[in-house]
C-alpha cells in the first residue's frame, strides 16, 4: 500500500491561524509605516526643501504612527480575547449544567462534518471523556484554549513593523542631497512595497502578483496625492 505523501511545509490547524494573525499585524504595520510616512515626507517635500522640516515631520509621523498602530492593535485583540474567554466560560457552565445536551450537540456537530451518526456519537463520547471543554471549544467555537490571541504580542508586532517600515522613507528623504531626495524616496518606497507585497503573498501561500500590485498602486497614489497637496500649499505660501 502506497503511503500518502507528507507535506511538511503545509500549515495545518491552529498553526495556520496563528501564523496568519502574525502576518496580518506585521504586513499591516510595515505597509502603514512605509506608505503613511512616505506620504507625509513627500507631501512636506512638495512644500519645502528644508531638511529640518522633513526630519521633524518624518520622526513625528513615525512615533505617532507606531504608537497608534500598537494601541489600536492592543485594543482590537484585547476585545477578541475577552470574547473568546467569555465564550469559553459560557461553554464551561453549559457543560456543568447540561452535560447530556452538550454531548448530543457535539455529536450533531461532528455528524454535520460528514461522520455517520453512530461514529459521531462515539467520537463525541471519547472527546468528552478526554477533555469536554477543549472538544467543544475547537469543534463548536473554533477556539484553541491553548492559543488565545495575545494583545501584547500583536501590539508589539505592529509597533516594530510600523517603525521598520517608516524608517525607509524617513532615511531616504533626509540623507540624499536635496536635488535627488524626492526620486530616491519614491523609488525606495515602491521597491519596499514590492517586497512587502511579495512577502505577504509568500507567507500566506497566495499569488504574488495581486498583492504586489495592490501595494504599489496604493503607495504610489498616496505619494502623488500628498505631493500635489504639498506643492499647492507651498506655492500658496502656507
PDB file of C-alpha atoms in Angstrom:
ATOM      1  CA  UNK A   1       0.000   0.000   0.000  1.00  0.00           C
ATOM      2  CA  UNK A   2       1.405   3.346  -1.008  1.00  0.00           C
ATOM      3  CA  UNK A   3       1.738   5.830   1.832  1.00  0.00           C
ATOM      4  CA  UNK A   4       0.164   9.244   1.421  1.00  0.00           C
ATOM      5  CA  UNK A   5       2.737  11.947   0.808  1.00  0.00           C
ATOM      6  CA  UNK A   6       3.599  14.143   3.758  1.00  0.00           C
ATOM      7  CA  UNK A   7       3.607  17.885   3.100  1.00  0.00           C
ATOM      8  CA  UNK A   8       5.961  19.096   5.808  1.00  0.00           C
ATOM      9  CA  UNK A   9       5.778  22.714   4.680  1.00  0.00           C
ATOM     10  CA  UNK A  10       1.984  22.842   4.671  1.00  0.00           C
ATOM     11  CA  UNK A  11       0.343  24.641   7.617  1.00  0.00           C
ATOM     12  CA  UNK A  12      -2.381  22.801   9.483  1.00  0.00           C
ATOM     13  CA  UNK A  13      -4.903  23.609  12.171  1.00  0.00           C
ATOM     14  CA  UNK A  14      -4.223  26.278  14.721  1.00  0.00           C
ATOM     15  CA  UNK A  15      -0.694  26.843  13.420  1.00  0.00           C
ATOM     16  CA  UNK A  16      -2.100  28.409  10.261  1.00  0.00           C
ATOM     17  CA  UNK A  17      -4.417  30.698  12.229  1.00  0.00           C
ATOM     18  CA  UNK A  18      -1.576  31.833  14.475  1.00  0.00           C
ATOM     19  CA  UNK A  19       0.702  32.460  11.506  1.00  0.00           C
ATOM     20  CA  UNK A  20      -1.954  34.451   9.682  1.00  0.00           C
ATOM     21  CA  UNK A  21      -2.597  36.607  12.766  1.00  0.00           C
ATOM     22  CA  UNK A  22       1.082  37.477  12.996  1.00  0.00           C
ATOM     23  CA  UNK A  23       1.219  38.009   9.250  1.00  0.00           C
ATOM     24  CA  UNK A  24      -1.731  40.381   9.375  1.00  0.00           C
ATOM     25  CA  UNK A  25      -0.189  42.519  12.113  1.00  0.00           C
ATOM     26  CA  UNK A  26       3.280  42.558  10.535  1.00  0.00           C
ATOM     27  CA  UNK A  27       2.158  43.306   6.989  1.00  0.00           C
ATOM     28  CA  UNK A  28      -0.352  45.960   8.016  1.00  0.00           C
ATOM     29  CA  UNK A  29       2.218  47.592  10.274  1.00  0.00           C
ATOM     30  CA  UNK A  30       5.001  47.589   7.682  1.00  0.00           C
ATOM     31  CA  UNK A  31       2.765  48.816   4.880  1.00  0.00           C
ATOM     32  CA  UNK A  32       1.281  51.562   7.026  1.00  0.00           C
ATOM     33  CA  UNK A  33       4.764  52.582   8.129  1.00  0.00           C
ATOM     34  CA  UNK A  34       6.061  52.799   4.584  1.00  0.00           C
ATOM     35  CA  UNK A  35       3.026  54.414   2.971  1.00  0.00           C
ATOM     36  CA  UNK A  36       1.956  56.857   5.685  1.00  0.00           C
ATOM     37  CA  UNK A  37       5.474  58.118   6.407  1.00  0.00           C
ATOM     38  CA  UNK A  38       6.284  58.313   2.706  1.00  0.00           C
ATOM     39  CA  UNK A  39       3.098  60.245   2.071  1.00  0.00           C
ATOM     40  CA  UNK A  40       3.909  62.601   4.918  1.00  0.00           C
ATOM     41  CA  UNK A  41       7.516  63.375   3.978  1.00  0.00           C
ATOM     42  CA  UNK A  42       6.789  63.568   0.245  1.00  0.00           C
ATOM     43  CA  UNK A  43       3.951  65.968   0.978  1.00  0.00           C
ATOM     44  CA  UNK A  44       6.254  68.138   3.080  1.00  0.00           C
ATOM     45  CA  UNK A  45       8.911  67.900   0.341  1.00  0.00           C
ATOM     46  CA  UNK A  46       6.368  69.317  -2.079  1.00  0.00           C
ATOM     47  CA  UNK A  47       6.035  72.386   0.134  1.00  0.00           C
ATOM     48  CA  UNK A  48       9.624  72.941   1.324  1.00  0.00           C
ATOM     49  CA  UNK A  49      13.190  71.782   0.781  1.00  0.00           C
ATOM     50  CA  UNK A  50      14.123  72.265   4.438  1.00  0.00           C
ATOM     51  CA  UNK A  51      15.906  69.165   5.731  1.00  0.00           C
ATOM     52  CA  UNK A  52      14.973  70.050   9.302  1.00  0.00           C
ATOM     53  CA  UNK A  53      11.293  70.268   8.415  1.00  0.00           C
ATOM     54  CA  UNK A  54      11.443  66.924   6.627  1.00  0.00           C
ATOM     55  CA  UNK A  55      13.213  65.241   9.545  1.00  0.00           C
ATOM     56  CA  UNK A  56      10.773  66.690  12.065  1.00  0.00           C
ATOM     57  CA  UNK A  57       7.761  65.625  10.011  1.00  0.00           C
ATOM     58  CA  UNK A  58       9.153  62.155   9.404  1.00  0.00           C
ATOM     59  CA  UNK A  59      10.082  61.487  13.022  1.00  0.00           C
ATOM     60  CA  UNK A  60       6.750  62.806  14.248  1.00  0.00           C
ATOM     61  CA  UNK A  61       4.917  60.601  11.787  1.00  0.00           C
ATOM     62  CA  UNK A  62       6.974  57.567  12.769  1.00  0.00           C
ATOM     63  CA  UNK A  63       6.353  57.994  16.508  1.00  0.00           C
ATOM     64  CA  UNK A  64       2.685  58.875  16.173  1.00  0.00           C
ATOM     65  CA  UNK A  65       2.015  56.088  13.702  1.00  0.00           C
ATOM     66  CA  UNK A  66       3.831  53.355  15.594  1.00  0.00           C
ATOM     67  CA  UNK A  67       2.099  54.234  18.866  1.00  0.00           C
ATOM     68  CA  UNK A  68      -1.263  54.468  17.138  1.00  0.00           C
ATOM     69  CA  UNK A  69      -0.809  51.087  15.451  1.00  0.00           C
ATOM     70  CA  UNK A  70       0.266  49.433  18.701  1.00  0.00           C
ATOM     71  CA  UNK A  71      -2.588  50.949  20.701  1.00  0.00           C
ATOM     72  CA  UNK A  72      -5.182  50.083  18.063  1.00  0.00           C
ATOM     73  CA  UNK A  73      -3.947  46.506  17.749  1.00  0.00           C
ATOM     74  CA  UNK A  74      -3.886  46.093  21.526  1.00  0.00           C
ATOM     75  CA  UNK A  75      -7.471  47.307  21.912  1.00  0.00           C
ATOM     76  CA  UNK A  76      -8.710  45.208  18.999  1.00  0.00           C
ATOM     77  CA  UNK A  77      -7.032  41.975  20.072  1.00  0.00           C
ATOM     78  CA  UNK A  78      -7.970  42.544  23.730  1.00  0.00           C
ATOM     79  CA  UNK A  79     -11.627  42.719  22.688  1.00  0.00           C
ATOM     80  CA  UNK A  80     -11.218  39.499  20.719  1.00  0.00           C
ATOM     81  CA  UNK A  81      -9.547  37.784  23.678  1.00  0.00           C
ATOM     82  CA  UNK A  82     -12.318  38.939  26.027  1.00  0.00           C
ATOM     83  CA  UNK A  83     -14.896  37.474  23.641  1.00  0.00           C
ATOM     84  CA  UNK A  84     -13.014  34.182  23.489  1.00  0.00           C
ATOM     85  CA  UNK A  85     -12.781  33.960  27.258  1.00  0.00           C
ATOM     86  CA  UNK A  86     -16.465  34.778  27.662  1.00  0.00           C
ATOM     87  CA  UNK A  87     -17.397  32.073  25.142  1.00  0.00           C
ATOM     88  CA  UNK A  88     -15.219  29.527  26.942  1.00  0.00           C
ATOM     89  CA  UNK A  89     -16.732  30.455  30.309  1.00  0.00           C
ATOM     90  CA  UNK A  90     -20.251  30.048  28.937  1.00  0.00           C
ATOM     91  CA  UNK A  91     -19.370  26.683  27.399  1.00  0.00           C
ATOM     92  CA  UNK A  92     -17.854  25.518  30.684  1.00  0.00           C
ATOM     93  CA  UNK A  93     -21.059  26.492  32.510  1.00  0.00           C
ATOM     94  CA  UNK A  94     -23.229  24.666  29.989  1.00  0.00           C
ATOM     95  CA  UNK A  95     -21.093  21.545  30.263  1.00  0.00           C
ATOM     96  CA  UNK A  96     -21.513  21.601  34.023  1.00  0.00           C
ATOM     97  CA  UNK A  97     -25.268  22.225  33.975  1.00  0.00           C
ATOM     98  CA  UNK A  98     -26.337  20.272  30.852  1.00  0.00           C
ATOM     99  CA  UNK A  99     -23.742  17.577  30.110  1.00  0.00           C
ATOM    100  CA  UNK A 100     -26.078  15.307  28.132  1.00  0.00           C
ATOM    101  CA  UNK A 101     -27.388  18.123  25.967  1.00  0.00           C
ATOM    102  CA  UNK A 102     -23.834  19.262  25.270  1.00  0.00           C
ATOM    103  CA  UNK A 103     -22.788  15.710  24.378  1.00  0.00           C
ATOM    104  CA  UNK A 104     -25.675  15.452  21.922  1.00  0.00           C
ATOM    105  CA  UNK A 105     -24.751  18.858  20.462  1.00  0.00           C
ATOM    106  CA  UNK A 106     -21.139  17.789  19.942  1.00  0.00           C
ATOM    107  CA  UNK A 107     -22.293  14.585  18.237  1.00  0.00           C
ATOM    108  CA  UNK A 108     -24.557  16.597  15.930  1.00  0.00           C
ATOM    109  CA  UNK A 109     -21.709  18.948  15.033  1.00  0.00           C
ATOM    110  CA  UNK A 110     -19.432  16.036  14.190  1.00  0.00           C
ATOM    111  CA  UNK A 111     -22.181  14.389  12.147  1.00  0.00           C
ATOM    112  CA  UNK A 112     -22.643  17.646  10.230  1.00  0.00           C
ATOM    113  CA  UNK A 113     -18.995  17.359   9.204  1.00  0.00           C
ATOM    114  CA  UNK A 114     -19.623  14.044   7.448  1.00  0.00           C
ATOM    115  CA  UNK A 115     -19.459  11.359  10.137  1.00  0.00           C
ATOM    116  CA  UNK A 116     -22.246   8.830  10.441  1.00  0.00           C
ATOM    117  CA  UNK A 117     -24.499   9.351  13.495  1.00  0.00           C
ATOM    118  CA  UNK A 118     -23.067   6.274  15.209  1.00  0.00           C
ATOM    119  CA  UNK A 119     -19.452   7.243  14.640  1.00  0.00           C
ATOM    120  CA  UNK A 120     -20.184  10.861  15.549  1.00  0.00           C
ATOM    121  CA  UNK A 121     -21.731   9.783  18.848  1.00  0.00           C
ATOM    122  CA  UNK A 122     -18.796   7.522  19.671  1.00  0.00           C
ATOM    123  CA  UNK A 123     -16.290  10.242  18.772  1.00  0.00           C
ATOM    124  CA  UNK A 124     -18.201  12.802  20.875  1.00  0.00           C
ATOM    125  CA  UNK A 125     -18.138  10.464  23.871  1.00  0.00           C
ATOM    126  CA  UNK A 126     -14.413   9.863  23.523  1.00  0.00           C
ATOM    127  CA  UNK A 127     -13.631  13.561  23.109  1.00  0.00           C
ATOM    128  CA  UNK A 128     -15.839  14.440  26.074  1.00  0.00           C
ATOM    129  CA  UNK A 129     -14.161  11.831  28.263  1.00  0.00           C
ATOM    130  CA  UNK A 130     -10.748  13.175  27.345  1.00  0.00           C
ATOM    131  CA  UNK A 131     -11.454  16.919  27.657  1.00  0.00           C
ATOM    132  CA  UNK A 132     -15.022  18.114  27.149  1.00  0.00           C
ATOM    133  CA  UNK A 133     -14.249  21.832  27.210  1.00  0.00           C
ATOM    134  CA  UNK A 134     -11.414  21.549  24.713  1.00  0.00           C
ATOM    135  CA  UNK A 135     -13.566  19.445  22.381  1.00  0.00           C
ATOM    136  CA  UNK A 136     -16.431  21.949  22.408  1.00  0.00           C
ATOM    137  CA  UNK A 137     -14.058  24.894  22.134  1.00  0.00           C
ATOM    138  CA  UNK A 138     -12.475  23.536  18.970  1.00  0.00           C
ATOM    139  CA  UNK A 139     -15.481  21.939  17.290  1.00  0.00           C
ATOM    140  CA  UNK A 140     -18.259  24.315  18.320  1.00  0.00           C
ATOM    141  CA  UNK A 141     -16.466  27.634  18.856  1.00  0.00           C
ATOM    142  CA  UNK A 142     -13.407  27.271  16.629  1.00  0.00           C
ATOM    143  CA  UNK A 143     -11.159  28.299  19.540  1.00  0.00           C
ATOM    144  CA  UNK A 144      -7.987  26.626  20.793  1.00  0.00           C
ATOM    145  CA  UNK A 145      -7.888  27.256  24.570  1.00  0.00           C
ATOM    146  CA  UNK A 146      -4.078  26.985  24.490  1.00  0.00           C
ATOM    147  CA  UNK A 147      -3.667  29.603  21.756  1.00  0.00           C
ATOM    148  CA  UNK A 148      -5.870  32.533  22.716  1.00  0.00           C
ATOM    149  CA  UNK A 149      -4.901  35.749  20.976  1.00  0.00           C
ATOM    150  CA  UNK A 150      -2.292  37.794  22.858  1.00  0.00           C
ATOM    151  CA  UNK A 151      -2.839  41.585  22.654  1.00  0.00           C
ATOM    152  CA  UNK A 152       0.698  42.383  23.790  1.00  0.00           C
ATOM    153  CA  UNK A 153       2.253  40.247  21.072  1.00  0.00           C
ATOM    154  CA  UNK A 154       0.011  41.818  18.443  1.00  0.00           C
ATOM    155  CA  UNK A 155       0.745  45.351  19.691  1.00  0.00           C
ATOM    156  CA  UNK A 156       4.497  44.730  19.773  1.00  0.00           C
ATOM    157  CA  UNK A 157       4.492  43.243  16.290  1.00  0.00           C
ATOM    158  CA  UNK A 158       2.549  46.219  14.917  1.00  0.00           C
ATOM    159  CA  UNK A 159       4.823  48.731  16.654  1.00  0.00           C
ATOM    160  CA  UNK A 160       8.024  47.135  15.371  1.00  0.00           C
ATOM    161  CA  UNK A 161       6.676  46.546  11.874  1.00  0.00           C
ATOM    162  CA  UNK A 162       5.457  50.139  11.528  1.00  0.00           C
ATOM    163  CA  UNK A 163       8.760  51.513  12.827  1.00  0.00           C
ATOM    164  CA  UNK A 164      10.837  49.404  10.437  1.00  0.00           C
ATOM    165  CA  UNK A 165       8.605  50.367   7.532  1.00  0.00           C
ATOM    166  CA  UNK A 166       8.657  54.062   8.425  1.00  0.00           C
ATOM    167  CA  UNK A 167      12.443  54.222   8.699  1.00  0.00           C
ATOM    168  CA  UNK A 168      12.901  53.642   4.967  1.00  0.00           C
ATOM    169  CA  UNK A 169      11.118  56.750   3.636  1.00  0.00           C
ATOM    170  CA  UNK A 170      12.432  58.804   6.543  1.00  0.00           C
ATOM    171  CA  UNK A 171      16.066  57.981   5.788  1.00  0.00           C
ATOM    172  CA  UNK A 172      15.501  58.209   2.032  1.00  0.00           C
ATOM    173  CA  UNK A 173      14.160  61.762   2.292  1.00  0.00           C
ATOM    174  CA  UNK A 174      16.747  63.204   4.704  1.00  0.00           C
ATOM    175  CA  UNK A 175      20.044  61.548   3.718  1.00  0.00           C
ATOM    176  CA  UNK A 176      20.371  62.189  -0.064  1.00  0.00           C
ATOM    177  CA  UNK A 177      21.102  65.648  -1.492  1.00  0.00           C
ATOM    178  CA  UNK A 178      18.085  67.892  -1.989  1.00  0.00           C
ATOM    179  CA  UNK A 179      18.147  67.530  -5.759  1.00  0.00           C
ATOM    180  CA  UNK A 180      17.716  63.743  -5.616  1.00  0.00           C
ATOM    181  CA  UNK A 181      15.864  63.075  -2.371  1.00  0.00           C
ATOM    182  CA  UNK A 182      12.357  63.013  -3.848  1.00  0.00           C
ATOM    183  CA  UNK A 183      13.027  60.457  -6.572  1.00  0.00           C
ATOM    184  CA  UNK A 184      15.202  58.337  -4.296  1.00  0.00           C
ATOM    185  CA  UNK A 185      12.366  58.276  -1.773  1.00  0.00           C
ATOM    186  CA  UNK A 186       9.731  57.392  -4.357  1.00  0.00           C
ATOM    187  CA  UNK A 187      11.795  54.598  -5.889  1.00  0.00           C
ATOM    188  CA  UNK A 188      12.814  53.231  -2.476  1.00  0.00           C
ATOM    189  CA  UNK A 189       9.220  53.200  -1.290  1.00  0.00           C
ATOM    190  CA  UNK A 190       7.954  51.461  -4.410  1.00  0.00           C
ATOM    191  CA  UNK A 191      10.708  48.848  -4.106  1.00  0.00           C
ATOM    192  CA  UNK A 192       9.797  48.275  -0.452  1.00  0.00           C
ATOM    193  CA  UNK A 193       6.132  47.862  -1.352  1.00  0.00           C
ATOM    194  CA  UNK A 194       7.042  45.274  -3.970  1.00  0.00           C
ATOM    195  CA  UNK A 195       8.986  43.401  -1.293  1.00  0.00           C
ATOM    196  CA  UNK A 196       6.250  43.539   1.347  1.00  0.00           C
ATOM    197  CA  UNK A 197       3.648  42.515  -1.213  1.00  0.00           C
ATOM    198  CA  UNK A 198       5.726  39.519  -2.240  1.00  0.00           C
ATOM    199  CA  UNK A 199       6.452  38.667   1.398  1.00  0.00           C
ATOM    200  CA  UNK A 200       2.793  38.730   2.405  1.00  0.00           C
ATOM    201  CA  UNK A 201       1.842  36.544  -0.541  1.00  0.00           C
ATOM    202  CA  UNK A 202       4.696  34.119   0.104  1.00  0.00           C
ATOM    203  CA  UNK A 203       3.840  33.570   3.759  1.00  0.00           C
ATOM    204  CA  UNK A 204       0.128  33.369   3.042  1.00  0.00           C
ATOM    205  CA  UNK A 205       0.621  30.932   0.125  1.00  0.00           C
ATOM    206  CA  UNK A 206      -1.201  33.358  -2.203  1.00  0.00           C
ATOM    207  CA  UNK A 207      -0.324  34.637  -5.698  1.00  0.00           C
ATOM    208  CA  UNK A 208       2.306  37.371  -5.514  1.00  0.00           C
ATOM    209  CA  UNK A 209       1.109  39.476  -8.445  1.00  0.00           C
ATOM    210  CA  UNK A 210      -2.144  40.852  -6.993  1.00  0.00           C
ATOM    211  CA  UNK A 211      -0.558  41.562  -3.602  1.00  0.00           C
ATOM    212  CA  UNK A 212       2.347  43.450  -5.171  1.00  0.00           C
ATOM    213  CA  UNK A 213       0.045  45.398  -7.480  1.00  0.00           C
ATOM    214  CA  UNK A 214      -2.204  46.482  -4.590  1.00  0.00           C
ATOM    215  CA  UNK A 215       0.762  47.615  -2.513  1.00  0.00           C
ATOM    216  CA  UNK A 216       2.475  49.552  -5.270  1.00  0.00           C
ATOM    217  CA  UNK A 217      -0.709  51.189  -6.580  1.00  0.00           C
ATOM    218  CA  UNK A 218      -1.810  52.278  -3.116  1.00  0.00           C
ATOM    219  CA  UNK A 219       1.594  53.660  -2.199  1.00  0.00           C
ATOM    220  CA  UNK A 220       2.046  55.495  -5.498  1.00  0.00           C
ATOM    221  CA  UNK A 221      -1.392  57.061  -5.207  1.00  0.00           C
ATOM    222  CA  UNK A 222      -0.749  58.183  -1.629  1.00  0.00           C
ATOM    223  CA  UNK A 223       2.555  59.840  -2.551  1.00  0.00           C
ATOM    224  CA  UNK A 224       1.081  61.512  -5.627  1.00  0.00           C
ATOM    225  CA  UNK A 225      -1.839  62.973  -3.680  1.00  0.00           C
ATOM    226  CA  UNK A 226       0.250  64.233  -0.764  1.00  0.00           C
ATOM    227  CA  UNK A 227       2.945  65.663  -3.024  1.00  0.00           C
ATOM    228  CA  UNK A 228       0.311  67.505  -5.041  1.00  0.00           C
ATOM    229  CA  UNK A 229      -1.260  68.889  -1.883  1.00  0.00           C
ATOM    230  CA  UNK A 230       2.123  69.931  -0.506  1.00  0.00           C
ATOM    231  CA  UNK A 231       3.114  71.609  -3.755  1.00  0.00           C
ATOM    232  CA  UNK A 232      -0.144  73.598  -3.822  1.00  0.00           C
ATOM    233  CA  UNK A 233       0.287  74.694  -0.221  1.00  0.00           C
ATOM    234  CA  UNK A 234       3.911  75.609  -0.833  1.00  0.00           C
ATOM    235  CA  UNK A 235       3.024  77.637  -3.902  1.00  0.00           C
ATOM    236  CA  UNK A 236       0.361  79.429  -1.909  1.00  0.00           C
ATOM    237  CA  UNK A 237       2.900  80.285   0.783  1.00  0.00           C
ATOM    238  CA  UNK A 238       1.118  78.337   3.516  1.00  0.00           C
TER     239      UNK A 238
END
